[in-house]
mmCIF file of C-alpha atoms in Angstrom:
data_model
loop_
_atom_site.group_PDB
_atom_site.id
_atom_site.type_symbol
_atom_site.label_atom_id
_atom_site.label_comp_id
_atom_site.label_asym_id
_atom_site.label_seq_id
_atom_site.Cartn_x
_atom_site.Cartn_y
_atom_site.Cartn_z
ATOM 1 C CA MET A 887 14.122 -12.579 -53.155
ATOM 2 C CA ALA A 888 13.580 -16.285 -53.691
ATOM 3 C CA PRO A 889 15.091 -16.459 -57.161
ATOM 4 C CA SER A 890 18.182 -14.578 -55.993
ATOM 5 C CA LYS A 891 18.685 -17.142 -53.242
ATOM 6 C CA VAL A 892 18.351 -19.907 -55.741
ATOM 7 C CA LYS A 893 20.951 -18.199 -57.861
ATOM 8 C CA ALA A 894 23.271 -17.878 -54.943
ATOM 9 C CA GLY A 895 22.835 -21.511 -54.063
ATOM 10 C CA ALA A 896 23.421 -22.484 -57.645
ATOM 11 C CA ALA A 897 26.513 -20.347 -57.737
ATOM 12 C CA LYS A 898 27.797 -21.977 -54.594
ATOM 13 C CA GLY A 899 27.039 -25.387 -56.000
ATOM 14 C CA ALA A 900 28.861 -24.462 -59.142
ATOM 15 C CA ASN A 901 31.785 -23.288 -57.077
ATOM 16 C CA LYS A 902 31.952 -26.549 -55.238
ATOM 17 C CA ARG A 903 31.695 -28.524 -58.398
ATOM 18 C CA SER A 904 34.344 -26.448 -60.042
ATOM 19 C CA THR A 905 36.665 -26.428 -57.073
ATOM 20 C CA LYS A 906 36.387 -30.051 -56.089
ATOM 21 C CA PRO A 907 37.775 -31.616 -59.197
ATOM 22 C CA SER A 908 40.515 -28.982 -59.596
ATOM 23 C CA GLN A 909 41.675 -28.499 -56.059
ATOM 24 C CA SER A 910 45.274 -28.502 -57.015
ATOM 25 C CA GLY A 911 45.006 -26.049 -59.893
ATOM 26 C CA SER A 912 43.364 -22.999 -61.192
ATOM 27 C CA SER A 913 43.313 -20.082 -58.869
ATOM 28 C CA SER A 914 41.969 -18.058 -61.784
ATOM 29 C CA LYS A 915 38.730 -19.995 -61.602
ATOM 30 C CA ALA A 916 38.567 -19.265 -57.933
ATOM 31 C CA LYS A 917 39.101 -15.603 -58.779
ATOM 32 C CA LYS A 918 36.283 -15.816 -61.269
ATOM 33 C CA THR A 919 34.015 -17.398 -58.733
ATOM 34 C CA GLY A 920 35.156 -14.894 -56.112
ATOM 35 C CA PRO A 921 33.232 -11.928 -57.437
ATOM 36 C CA LYS A 922 30.084 -14.020 -57.926
ATOM 37 C CA PRO A 923 29.118 -14.303 -54.257
ATOM 38 C CA ALA A 924 29.870 -10.611 -53.790
ATOM 39 C CA PRO A 925 26.729 -9.402 -55.596
ATOM 40 C CA THR A 926 24.704 -11.963 -53.691
ATOM 41 C CA GLN A 927 26.111 -10.486 -50.511
ATOM 42 C CA HIS A 928 25.125 -7.050 -51.697
ATOM 43 C CA LYS A 929 21.588 -8.147 -52.372
ATOM 44 C CA PRO A 930 20.495 -8.533 -48.722
ATOM 45 C CA LYS A 931 21.727 -5.018 -47.929
ATOM 46 C CA PRO A 932 19.101 -3.272 -50.026
ATOM 47 C CA SER A 933 16.566 -5.598 -48.453
ATOM 48 C CA THR A 934 17.628 -4.335 -44.999
ATOM 49 C CA ALA A 935 17.224 -0.835 -46.343
ATOM 50 C CA THR A 936 13.667 -1.677 -47.304
ATOM 51 C CA ASP A 937 13.216 -3.043 -43.769
ATOM 52 C CA LYS A 938 14.249 0.338 -42.460
ATOM 53 C CA LYS A 939 11.665 1.896 -44.692
ATOM 54 C CA ARG A 940 9.081 -0.536 -43.384
ATOM 55 C CA LYS A 941 9.487 0.713 -39.819
ATOM 56 C CA PRO A 942 6.197 1.974 -38.421
ATOM 57 C CA PRO A 943 5.642 5.699 -38.932
ATOM 58 C CA HIS A 944 5.998 6.594 -35.259
ATOM 59 C CA MET A 945 9.486 5.080 -35.293
ATOM 60 C CA ARG A 946 10.600 6.931 -38.378
ATOM 61 C CA TYR A 947 9.766 10.456 -37.252
ATOM 62 C CA THR A 948 8.298 12.207 -34.286
ATOM 63 C CA GLU A 949 5.144 14.255 -34.366
ATOM 64 C CA LYS A 950 7.137 17.446 -33.846
ATOM 65 C CA GLU A 951 9.030 16.921 -37.079
ATOM 66 C CA LEU A 952 5.806 16.822 -39.050
ATOM 67 C CA LYS A 953 4.936 20.423 -38.185
ATOM 68 C CA ILE A 954 1.259 19.676 -37.977
ATOM 69 C CA PRO A 955 -1.053 21.886 -35.947
ATOM 70 C CA GLN A 956 -1.503 20.697 -32.381
ATOM 71 C CA LEU A 957 -4.540 18.595 -31.765
ATOM 72 C CA ASN A 958 -6.630 18.314 -28.672
ATOM 73 C CA GLY A 959 -4.401 16.224 -26.422
ATOM 74 C CA ILE A 960 -7.091 15.059 -24.026
ATOM 75 C CA ARG A 961 -7.079 11.292 -23.715
ATOM 76 C CA PRO A 962 -10.539 9.718 -23.859
ATOM 77 C CA ALA A 963 -11.748 8.126 -20.640
ATOM 78 C CA GLY A 964 -11.829 4.643 -22.104
ATOM 79 C CA VAL A 965 -8.190 4.700 -23.215
ATOM 80 C CA GLN A 966 -5.804 4.355 -20.305
ATOM 81 C CA LYS A 967 -2.614 3.311 -22.021
ATOM 82 C CA PRO A 968 -0.709 5.304 -24.592
ATOM 83 C CA PRO A 969 -0.488 3.484 -27.928
ATOM 84 C CA ASN A 970 3.256 2.876 -27.649
ATOM 85 C CA ALA A 971 3.174 1.426 -24.115
ATOM 86 C CA LYS A 972 4.306 -2.146 -23.503
ATOM 87 C CA LYS A 973 1.591 -4.720 -23.885
ATOM 88 C CA GLY A 974 1.095 -7.693 -21.568
ATOM 89 C CA LYS A 975 2.775 -8.533 -18.292
ATOM 90 C CA ASN A 976 5.527 -6.547 -16.607
ATOM 91 C CA PHE A 977 8.053 -9.039 -15.332
ATOM 92 C CA VAL A 978 10.139 -8.363 -12.252
ATOM 93 C CA ASP A 979 13.470 -10.086 -12.494
ATOM 94 C CA ASP A 980 16.093 -7.559 -11.520
ATOM 95 C CA LYS A 981 17.214 -7.249 -7.927
ATOM 96 C CA GLU A 982 16.450 -3.547 -7.536
ATOM 97 C CA SER A 983 12.775 -3.688 -8.409
ATOM 98 C CA MET A 984 12.392 -6.836 -6.317
ATOM 99 C CA ASN A 985 13.985 -5.095 -3.362
ATOM 100 C CA ALA A 986 11.683 -2.129 -3.891
ATOM 101 C CA ILE A 987 8.608 -4.368 -3.807
ATOM 102 C CA MET A 988 9.944 -6.164 -0.753
ATOM 103 C CA ALA A 989 10.604 -2.891 1.067
ATOM 104 C CA MET A 990 7.044 -1.811 0.328
ATOM 105 C CA VAL A 991 5.589 -5.103 1.564
ATOM 106 C CA MET A 992 7.807 -5.063 4.645
ATOM 107 C CA ALA A 993 6.793 -1.526 5.585
ATOM 108 C CA GLU A 994 3.146 -2.502 5.261
ATOM 109 C CA LYS A 995 3.585 -5.664 7.303
ATOM 110 C CA GLU A 996 5.617 -3.929 9.993
ATOM 111 C CA GLY A 997 2.972 -1.256 10.225
ATOM 112 C CA ASN A 998 0.240 -3.868 10.496
ATOM 113 C CA LEU A 999 2.165 -5.793 13.101
ATOM 114 C CA GLU A 1000 2.967 -2.654 15.020
ATOM 115 C CA SER A 1001 -0.665 -1.558 15.028
ATOM 116 C CA LYS A 1002 -1.726 -5.074 16.011
ATOM 117 C CA MET A 1003 0.718 -5.093 18.903
ATOM 118 C CA MET A 1004 -0.336 -1.596 19.918
ATOM 119 C CA ARG A 1005 -3.986 -2.602 19.848
ATOM 120 C CA ALA A 1006 -3.228 -5.758 21.815
ATOM 121 C CA ARG A 1007 -1.311 -3.725 24.374
ATOM 122 C CA GLN A 1008 -4.103 -1.172 24.640
ATOM 123 C CA MET A 1009 -6.697 -3.911 25.009
ATOM 124 C CA GLU A 1010 -4.553 -5.482 27.691
ATOM 125 C CA GLU A 1011 -4.359 -2.152 29.517
ATOM 126 C CA VAL A 1012 -8.107 -1.673 29.280
ATOM 127 C CA ARG A 1013 -8.660 -5.196 30.530
ATOM 128 C CA GLU A 1014 -6.259 -4.624 33.401
ATOM 129 C CA ALA A 1015 -8.003 -1.379 34.333
ATOM 130 C CA LYS A 1016 -11.390 -3.121 34.210
ATOM 131 C CA ARG A 1017 -10.078 -5.954 36.336
ATOM 132 C CA LEU A 1018 -8.695 -3.534 38.926
ATOM 133 C CA GLU A 1019 -11.982 -1.662 39.001
ATOM 134 C CA ALA A 1020 -13.924 -4.887 39.397
ATOM 135 C CA GLU A 1021 -11.579 -5.959 42.175
ATOM 136 C CA LYS A 1022 -12.025 -2.618 43.887
ATOM 137 C CA ARG A 1023 -15.795 -2.912 43.607
ATOM 138 C CA ALA A 1024 -15.721 -6.452 44.947
ATOM 139 C CA GLN A 1025 -13.523 -5.319 47.818
ATOM 140 C CA SER A 1026 -15.829 -2.452 48.685
ATOM 141 C CA LYS A 1027 -18.802 -4.785 48.542
ATOM 142 C CA LYS A 1028 -16.975 -7.241 50.767
ATOM 143 C CA ASP A 1029 -16.049 -4.443 53.161
ATOM 144 C CA GLY A 1030 -19.653 -3.367 53.262
ATOM 145 C CA LEU A 1031 -20.737 -6.893 54.023
ATOM 146 C CA GLU A 1032 -18.048 -7.269 56.658
ATOM 147 C CA GLY A 1033 -19.154 -4.016 58.226
ATOM 148 C CA ARG A 1034 -22.729 -5.171 58.234
ATOM 149 C CA LYS A 1035 -21.646 -8.489 59.717
ATOM 150 C CA GLU A 1036 -19.729 -6.691 62.445
ATOM 151 C CA GLU A 1037 -22.726 -4.544 63.034
ATOM 152 C CA LEU A 1038 -24.901 -7.586 63.254
ATOM 153 C CA LYS A 1039 -22.420 -9.251 65.569
ATOM 154 C CA LYS A 1040 -22.548 -6.222 67.825
ATOM 155 C CA GLY A 1041 -26.300 -6.176 67.440
ATOM 156 C CA SER A 1042 -26.469 -9.859 68.374
ATOM 157 C CA LYS A 1043 -26.093 -8.911 72.029
ATOM 158 C CA LYS A 1044 -29.329 -7.037 71.705
ATOM 159 C CA ARG A 1045 -30.678 -10.112 70.022
ATOM 160 C CA ARG A 1046 -29.711 -12.097 73.060
ATOM 161 C CA LYS A 1047 -31.597 -9.604 75.082
ATOM 162 C CA SER A 1048 -34.411 -10.159 72.703
ATOM 163 C CA ASP A 1049 -33.832 -13.888 73.225
ATOM 164 C CA GLY A 1050 -34.299 -13.156 76.912
ATOM 165 C CA ASP A 1051 -37.390 -11.308 75.877
ATOM 166 C CA ALA A 1052 -38.306 -14.368 73.908
ATOM 167 C CA SER A 1053 -37.932 -16.410 77.101
ATOM 168 C CA THR A 1054 -40.089 -13.910 78.839
ATOM 169 C CA ASP A 1055 -42.355 -14.247 75.852
ATOM 170 C CA GLY A 1056 -42.410 -17.968 76.640
ATOM 171 C CA GLY A 1057 -43.597 -17.039 80.105
ATOM 172 C CA ALA A 1058 -46.156 -14.866 78.469
ATOM 173 C CA LYS A 1059 -47.241 -17.873 76.420
ATOM 174 C CA GLU A 1060 -47.734 -19.815 79.610
ATOM 175 C CA ASP A 1061 -49.717 -16.951 80.953
ATOM 176 C CA ALA A 1062 -51.678 -17.004 77.745
ATOM 177 C CA SER A 1063 -52.319 -20.753 78.087
ATOM 178 C CA ALA A 1064 -53.376 -20.151 81.646
ATOM 179 C CA LYS A 1065 -55.680 -17.438 80.418
ATOM 180 C CA LYS A 1066 -56.990 -19.872 77.800
ATOM 181 C CA MET A 1067 -57.684 -22.342 80.524
ATOM 182 C CA LYS A 1068 -59.600 -19.622 82.286
ATOM 183 C CA THR A 1069 -61.540 -18.842 79.129
ATOM 184 C CA GLN A 1070 -62.250 -22.571 78.639
ATOM 185 C CA ARG A 1071 -63.873 -22.618 81.979
ATOM 186 C CA LYS A 1072 -66.249 -19.942 80.881
ATOM 187 C CA ARG A 1073 -67.162 -21.810 77.748
ATOM 188 C CA VAL A 1074 -70.468 -23.494 77.413
ATOM 189 C CA SER A 1075 -70.610 -26.847 75.704
ATOM 190 C CA PHE A 1076 -73.537 -28.729 74.297
ATOM 191 C CA GLY A 1077 -72.403 -32.269 74.405
ATOM 192 C CA MET B 578 8.415 -20.987 -17.071
ATOM 193 C CA ARG B 579 8.651 -17.224 -16.620
ATOM 194 C CA PRO B 580 9.627 -14.623 -14.014
ATOM 195 C CA LEU B 581 6.872 -13.295 -11.779
ATOM 196 C CA THR B 582 4.967 -10.117 -12.602
ATOM 197 C CA ASP B 583 4.966 -7.243 -10.132
ATOM 198 C CA THR B 584 1.562 -8.080 -8.617
ATOM 199 C CA GLU B 585 2.523 -11.735 -8.302
ATOM 200 C CA THR B 586 5.792 -10.771 -6.608
ATOM 201 C CA LYS B 587 3.907 -8.560 -4.159
ATOM 202 C CA THR B 588 1.409 -11.313 -3.304
ATOM 203 C CA LEU B 589 4.212 -13.821 -2.818
ATOM 204 C CA PHE B 590 6.265 -11.518 -0.609
ATOM 205 C CA GLU B 591 3.235 -10.627 1.482
ATOM 206 C CA LYS B 592 2.636 -14.286 2.191
ATOM 207 C CA LEU B 593 6.274 -15.060 2.909
ATOM 208 C CA ALA B 594 6.577 -11.998 5.153
ATOM 209 C CA ASN B 595 3.869 -13.450 7.420
ATOM 210 C CA TYR B 596 6.340 -16.094 8.478
ATOM 211 C CA THR B 597 9.762 -14.538 8.069
ATOM 212 C CA GLY B 598 9.649 -10.871 9.001
ATOM 213 C CA ARG B 599 12.611 -8.628 8.166
ATOM 214 C CA SER B 600 15.029 -11.390 7.296
ATOM 215 C CA LEU B 601 13.120 -12.165 4.097
ATOM 216 C CA ASN B 602 15.710 -9.964 2.377
ATOM 217 C CA ASN B 603 18.154 -12.823 2.806
ATOM 218 C CA LEU B 604 16.141 -14.851 0.298
ATOM 219 C CA LEU B 605 16.992 -12.347 -2.402
ATOM 220 C CA THR B 606 20.607 -11.801 -1.439
ATOM 221 C CA ASP B 607 21.460 -15.456 -0.924
ATOM 222 C CA THR B 608 24.099 -16.523 -3.374
ATOM 223 C CA VAL B 609 25.828 -19.750 -4.086
ATOM 224 C CA SER B 610 29.216 -20.121 -5.722
ATOM 225 C CA THR B 611 29.262 -22.471 -8.665
ATOM 226 C CA PRO B 612 32.555 -24.129 -9.573
ATOM 227 C CA GLY B 613 32.305 -23.287 -13.311
ATOM 228 C CA SER B 614 31.480 -19.591 -13.222
ATOM 229 C CA LYS B 615 33.444 -16.706 -11.771
ATOM 230 C CA THR B 616 30.470 -14.732 -10.522
ATOM 231 C CA PRO B 617 28.417 -16.216 -7.655
ATOM 232 C CA ASP B 618 24.980 -17.429 -8.625
ATOM 233 C CA ARG B 619 21.847 -15.861 -7.162
ATOM 234 C CA TYR B 620 18.421 -17.306 -6.472
ATOM 235 C CA VAL B 621 15.366 -16.201 -8.429
ATOM 236 C CA PHE B 622 11.640 -16.886 -8.391
ATOM 237 C CA ARG B 623 10.121 -18.603 -11.415
ATOM 238 C CA ILE B 624 6.530 -19.519 -12.164
ATOM 239 C CA GLN B 625 5.686 -22.646 -14.114
ATOM 240 C CA LYS B 626 1.991 -23.193 -14.795
ATOM 241 C CA ASP B 627 0.637 -21.915 -11.460
ATOM 242 C CA ARG B 628 3.468 -22.989 -9.157
ATOM 243 C CA VAL B 629 6.234 -20.757 -7.931
ATOM 244 C CA TYR B 630 9.757 -22.107 -7.627
ATOM 245 C CA TYR B 631 12.766 -20.721 -5.791
ATOM 246 C CA VAL B 632 15.625 -21.685 -8.032
ATOM 247 C CA ARG B 633 19.261 -20.918 -8.816
ATOM 248 C CA GLU B 634 19.482 -18.551 -11.753
ATOM 249 C CA SER B 635 21.869 -20.735 -13.754
ATOM 250 C CA LEU B 636 19.464 -23.649 -13.365
ATOM 251 C CA ALA B 637 16.541 -21.469 -14.418
ATOM 252 C CA ASN B 638 18.476 -20.433 -17.509
ATOM 253 C CA LEU B 639 19.210 -24.056 -18.365
ATOM 254 C CA ALA B 640 15.542 -24.923 -17.918
ATOM 255 C CA THR B 641 14.554 -22.589 -20.750
ATOM 256 C CA SER B 642 15.609 -25.363 -23.097
ATOM 257 C CA VAL B 643 12.819 -27.601 -21.811
ATOM 258 C CA ALA B 644 9.375 -27.123 -23.321
ATOM 259 C CA ARG B 645 6.819 -25.572 -21.009
ATOM 260 C CA ASP B 646 4.426 -28.486 -20.970
ATOM 261 C CA SER B 647 7.265 -30.981 -20.509
ATOM 262 C CA LEU B 648 8.797 -29.174 -17.546
ATOM 263 C CA LEU B 649 7.398 -30.694 -14.368
ATOM 264 C CA SER B 650 9.393 -29.009 -11.639
ATOM 265 C CA LEU B 651 12.669 -27.233 -10.903
ATOM 266 C CA GLY B 652 14.315 -25.867 -7.797
ATOM 267 C CA THR B 653 12.228 -25.661 -4.626
ATOM 268 C CA CYS B 654 8.474 -25.309 -4.996
ATOM 269 C CA LEU B 655 7.200 -22.553 -2.673
ATOM 270 C CA GLY B 656 3.512 -22.883 -3.404
ATOM 271 C CA LYS B 657 0.876 -22.107 -5.970
ATOM 272 C CA PHE B 658 -1.268 -19.253 -7.151
ATOM 273 C CA THR B 659 -4.980 -19.943 -6.902
ATOM 274 C CA LYS B 660 -7.302 -18.987 -9.710
ATOM 275 C CA THR B 661 -8.414 -15.968 -7.667
ATOM 276 C CA GLY B 662 -4.832 -14.700 -7.535
ATOM 277 C CA LYS B 663 -4.058 -15.598 -3.939
ATOM 278 C CA PHE B 664 -0.916 -17.480 -3.041
ATOM 279 C CA ARG B 665 -0.929 -20.728 -1.070
ATOM 280 C CA LEU B 666 2.295 -21.893 0.574
ATOM 281 C CA HIS B 667 3.146 -25.578 0.287
ATOM 282 C CA ILE B 668 5.010 -27.674 2.819
ATOM 283 C CA THR B 669 7.966 -27.725 0.406
ATOM 284 C CA ALA B 670 8.532 -24.055 1.278
ATOM 285 C CA LEU B 671 9.344 -24.990 4.865
ATOM 286 C CA ASP B 672 13.057 -25.403 4.187
ATOM 287 C CA VAL B 673 13.185 -21.931 2.679
ATOM 288 C CA ILE B 674 11.261 -20.072 5.388
ATOM 289 C CA ALA B 675 12.277 -22.006 8.508
ATOM 290 C CA PRO B 676 15.778 -20.470 8.860
ATOM 291 C CA HIS B 677 14.302 -16.967 8.662
ATOM 292 C CA ALA B 678 11.274 -17.551 10.900
ATOM 293 C CA ARG B 679 10.047 -14.703 13.059
ATOM 294 C CA TYR B 680 7.814 -16.568 15.512
ATOM 295 C CA LYS B 681 8.450 -20.149 16.541
ATOM 296 C CA VAL B 682 6.522 -22.741 18.527
ATOM 297 C CA TRP B 683 8.307 -25.765 19.965
ATOM 298 C CA VAL B 684 6.111 -28.827 20.302
ATOM 299 C CA LYS B 685 6.736 -31.452 22.976
ATOM 300 C CA GLN B 686 7.307 -35.078 22.094
ATOM 301 C CA ASN B 687 3.690 -36.000 22.901
ATOM 302 C CA GLY B 688 2.415 -33.321 20.519
ATOM 303 C CA GLU B 689 4.516 -34.222 17.496
ATOM 304 C CA MET B 690 2.375 -37.061 16.163
ATOM 305 C CA PRO B 691 -0.974 -35.277 16.528
ATOM 306 C CA PHE B 692 0.510 -32.351 14.588
ATOM 307 C CA LEU B 693 2.046 -34.569 11.899
ATOM 308 C CA TYR B 694 -1.329 -36.231 11.381
ATOM 309 C CA GLY B 695 -2.831 -32.859 10.552
ATOM 310 C CA GLY B 696 -4.086 -31.618 13.905
ATOM 311 C CA HIS B 697 -3.858 -28.089 15.249
ATOM 312 C CA VAL B 698 -1.455 -27.387 18.107
ATOM 313 C CA VAL B 699 -3.108 -27.357 21.538
ATOM 314 C CA LYS B 700 -1.653 -25.673 24.565
ATOM 315 C CA ALA B 701 -0.893 -28.914 26.397
ATOM 316 C CA HIS B 702 1.525 -29.927 23.614
ATOM 317 C CA ILE B 703 3.599 -26.771 23.609
ATOM 318 C CA GLY B 704 7.059 -26.886 25.116
ATOM 319 C CA ARG B 705 8.212 -23.344 24.316
ATOM 320 C CA TRP B 706 7.020 -20.412 22.247
ATOM 321 C CA SER B 707 8.311 -17.075 21.018
ATOM 322 C CA GLU B 708 7.242 -14.304 23.346
ATOM 323 C CA ASP B 709 5.292 -11.290 22.166
ATOM 324 C CA ALA B 710 3.584 -13.030 19.233
ATOM 325 C CA PRO B 711 0.344 -11.342 18.208
ATOM 326 C CA GLU B 712 -2.863 -13.054 17.145
ATOM 327 C CA HIS B 713 -3.085 -14.499 13.601
ATOM 328 C CA ALA B 714 0.664 -14.239 12.942
ATOM 329 C CA GLY B 715 2.516 -16.921 10.998
ATOM 330 C CA ALA B 716 4.684 -19.216 13.088
ATOM 331 C CA ILE B 717 6.976 -22.156 12.397
ATOM 332 C CA VAL B 718 6.405 -25.340 14.370
ATOM 333 C CA LEU B 719 9.538 -27.116 15.570
ATOM 334 C CA SER B 720 10.161 -30.215 17.607
ATOM 335 C CA MET B 721 12.055 -29.801 20.869
ATOM 336 C CA ASN B 722 15.324 -30.662 19.098
ATOM 337 C CA ASP B 723 14.786 -27.789 16.606
ATOM 338 C CA THR B 724 13.643 -29.867 13.615
ATOM 339 C CA PRO B 725 11.074 -27.914 11.591
ATOM 340 C CA LEU B 726 7.793 -29.855 11.447
ATOM 341 C CA GLY B 727 5.530 -27.385 9.684
ATOM 342 C CA PHE B 728 3.963 -23.977 9.985
ATOM 343 C CA GLY B 729 0.716 -22.392 11.033
ATOM 344 C CA VAL B 730 -1.083 -19.277 12.237
ATOM 345 C CA THR B 731 -1.368 -18.318 15.899
ATOM 346 C CA ALA B 732 -4.901 -18.546 17.241
ATOM 347 C CA ARG B 733 -4.241 -16.315 20.259
ATOM 348 C CA SER B 734 -1.591 -13.832 21.229
ATOM 349 C CA THR B 735 1.001 -15.157 23.648
ATOM 350 C CA ALA B 736 -0.487 -13.198 26.538
ATOM 351 C CA GLU B 737 -3.962 -14.595 25.918
ATOM 352 C CA ALA B 738 -2.685 -18.105 25.266
ATOM 353 C CA ARG B 739 -1.198 -18.184 28.757
ATOM 354 C CA LYS B 740 -4.666 -18.004 30.269
ATOM 355 C CA LEU B 741 -5.961 -20.706 27.933
ATOM 356 C CA ASP B 742 -6.934 -24.170 29.191
ATOM 357 C CA PRO B 743 -4.695 -27.109 28.142
ATOM 358 C CA THR B 744 -7.069 -28.317 25.397
ATOM 359 C CA GLY B 745 -7.376 -24.861 23.815
ATOM 360 C CA ILE B 746 -5.952 -24.399 20.301
ATOM 361 C CA VAL B 747 -2.931 -22.104 20.229
ATOM 362 C CA LEU B 748 -1.886 -22.514 16.592
ATOM 363 C CA PHE B 749 -3.901 -23.365 13.493
ATOM 364 C CA ARG B 750 -2.007 -25.774 11.242
ATOM 365 C CA GLN B 751 -1.298 -24.640 7.677
ATOM 366 C CA ALA B 752 1.140 -27.320 6.566
ATOM 367 C CA ASP B 753 3.121 -30.119 8.183
ATOM 368 C CA VAL B 754 5.757 -32.547 6.972
ATOM 369 C CA GLY B 755 3.242 -35.399 7.285
ATOM 370 C CA GLU B 756 1.815 -34.089 4.010
ATOM 371 C CA TYR B 757 4.752 -35.631 2.170
ATOM 372 C CA LEU B 758 3.043 -38.953 2.884
ATOM 373 C CA ARG B 759 -0.605 -37.930 3.095
ATOM 374 C CA GLU B 760 -0.578 -35.824 -0.077
ATOM 375 C CA GLU B 761 2.037 -37.905 -1.848
ATOM 376 C CA ASP B 762 0.058 -38.335 -5.064
ATOM 377 C CA THR B 763 -1.096 -34.717 -5.404
ATOM 378 C CA LEU B 764 1.786 -32.713 -3.951
ATOM 379 C CA PHE B 765 4.003 -32.788 -7.021
ATOM 380 C CA THR B 766 1.432 -33.139 -9.786
ATOM 381 C CA THR B 767 0.519 -29.975 -11.615
#
């Protein structure tokens, strides 16, 4: 390859040298030089042909064309990717795939949000129910207390009677003190 | 500089969707007409080192002529990928997400400075808020005259926040525009 290039370059140089001094004249020389680059142009073509030949085997023919007996097609556990799969990162730059990813994310987020709101609403309901129950219980307790108070208020009249009893008790105390006096009289002292 | 991979795109969208909701689609469909070209230009996401930029496609194409290690920044920086693969939004993303915000919190005049100095938003400082916001949802913080000041995450749902005492935190700060001054020397270095 390299020597051919050198030749081509030399030919071109020769052309320039030949053409520059005789710009006005000889078209015949130009004709002579004309065919020279043509073979150089032809030379790369076979090289491209060799490039075609150099293609990896799986590009040149498929396995079906080879007519080989079928092998066990089970992929070993360690090998996840087929040998021809793209290596490295998968970039997302087109609008469609981006929209697809966004739709997926949005659905997930909406679901999350929805469930969060639902849960919050349910919790709020439960809290409300608990609050109502607690209020009811407090009310019943209060009612019970009120009832008892009323009862006691009604019972207080009896108490007053009992107060009267207490006053009579006071009289009894006096009686008792009088009795004590009597008992003191009976007492014998030594000093 | 390169486009994002599928997992990176998913992580980014998940983070952005916290703040924007359904209208995130507008980020992809937004176009801008350039005087030179016949077709309107669209916006794309590009990653340079670990930072993600929201940039006009024509600009991104021009930037391919700058060497990777010489390219400092282009377009609007949205945030960065951490080494563990999570995405962290920067304050520079505020201009992109604020118009599409789902939940908003308006802060009263007396609450602006505490927020801009990096404090969380307490109930006493709130002027208005979006109704029906759940707990731990992304929200944009605005001043009473609708200037975006930053963004954060709700600490309580709106219903619970109503019962909160005035010093209780309603919104955890994630970023505020005060960072442009506070983080001046690290915000744009890579």
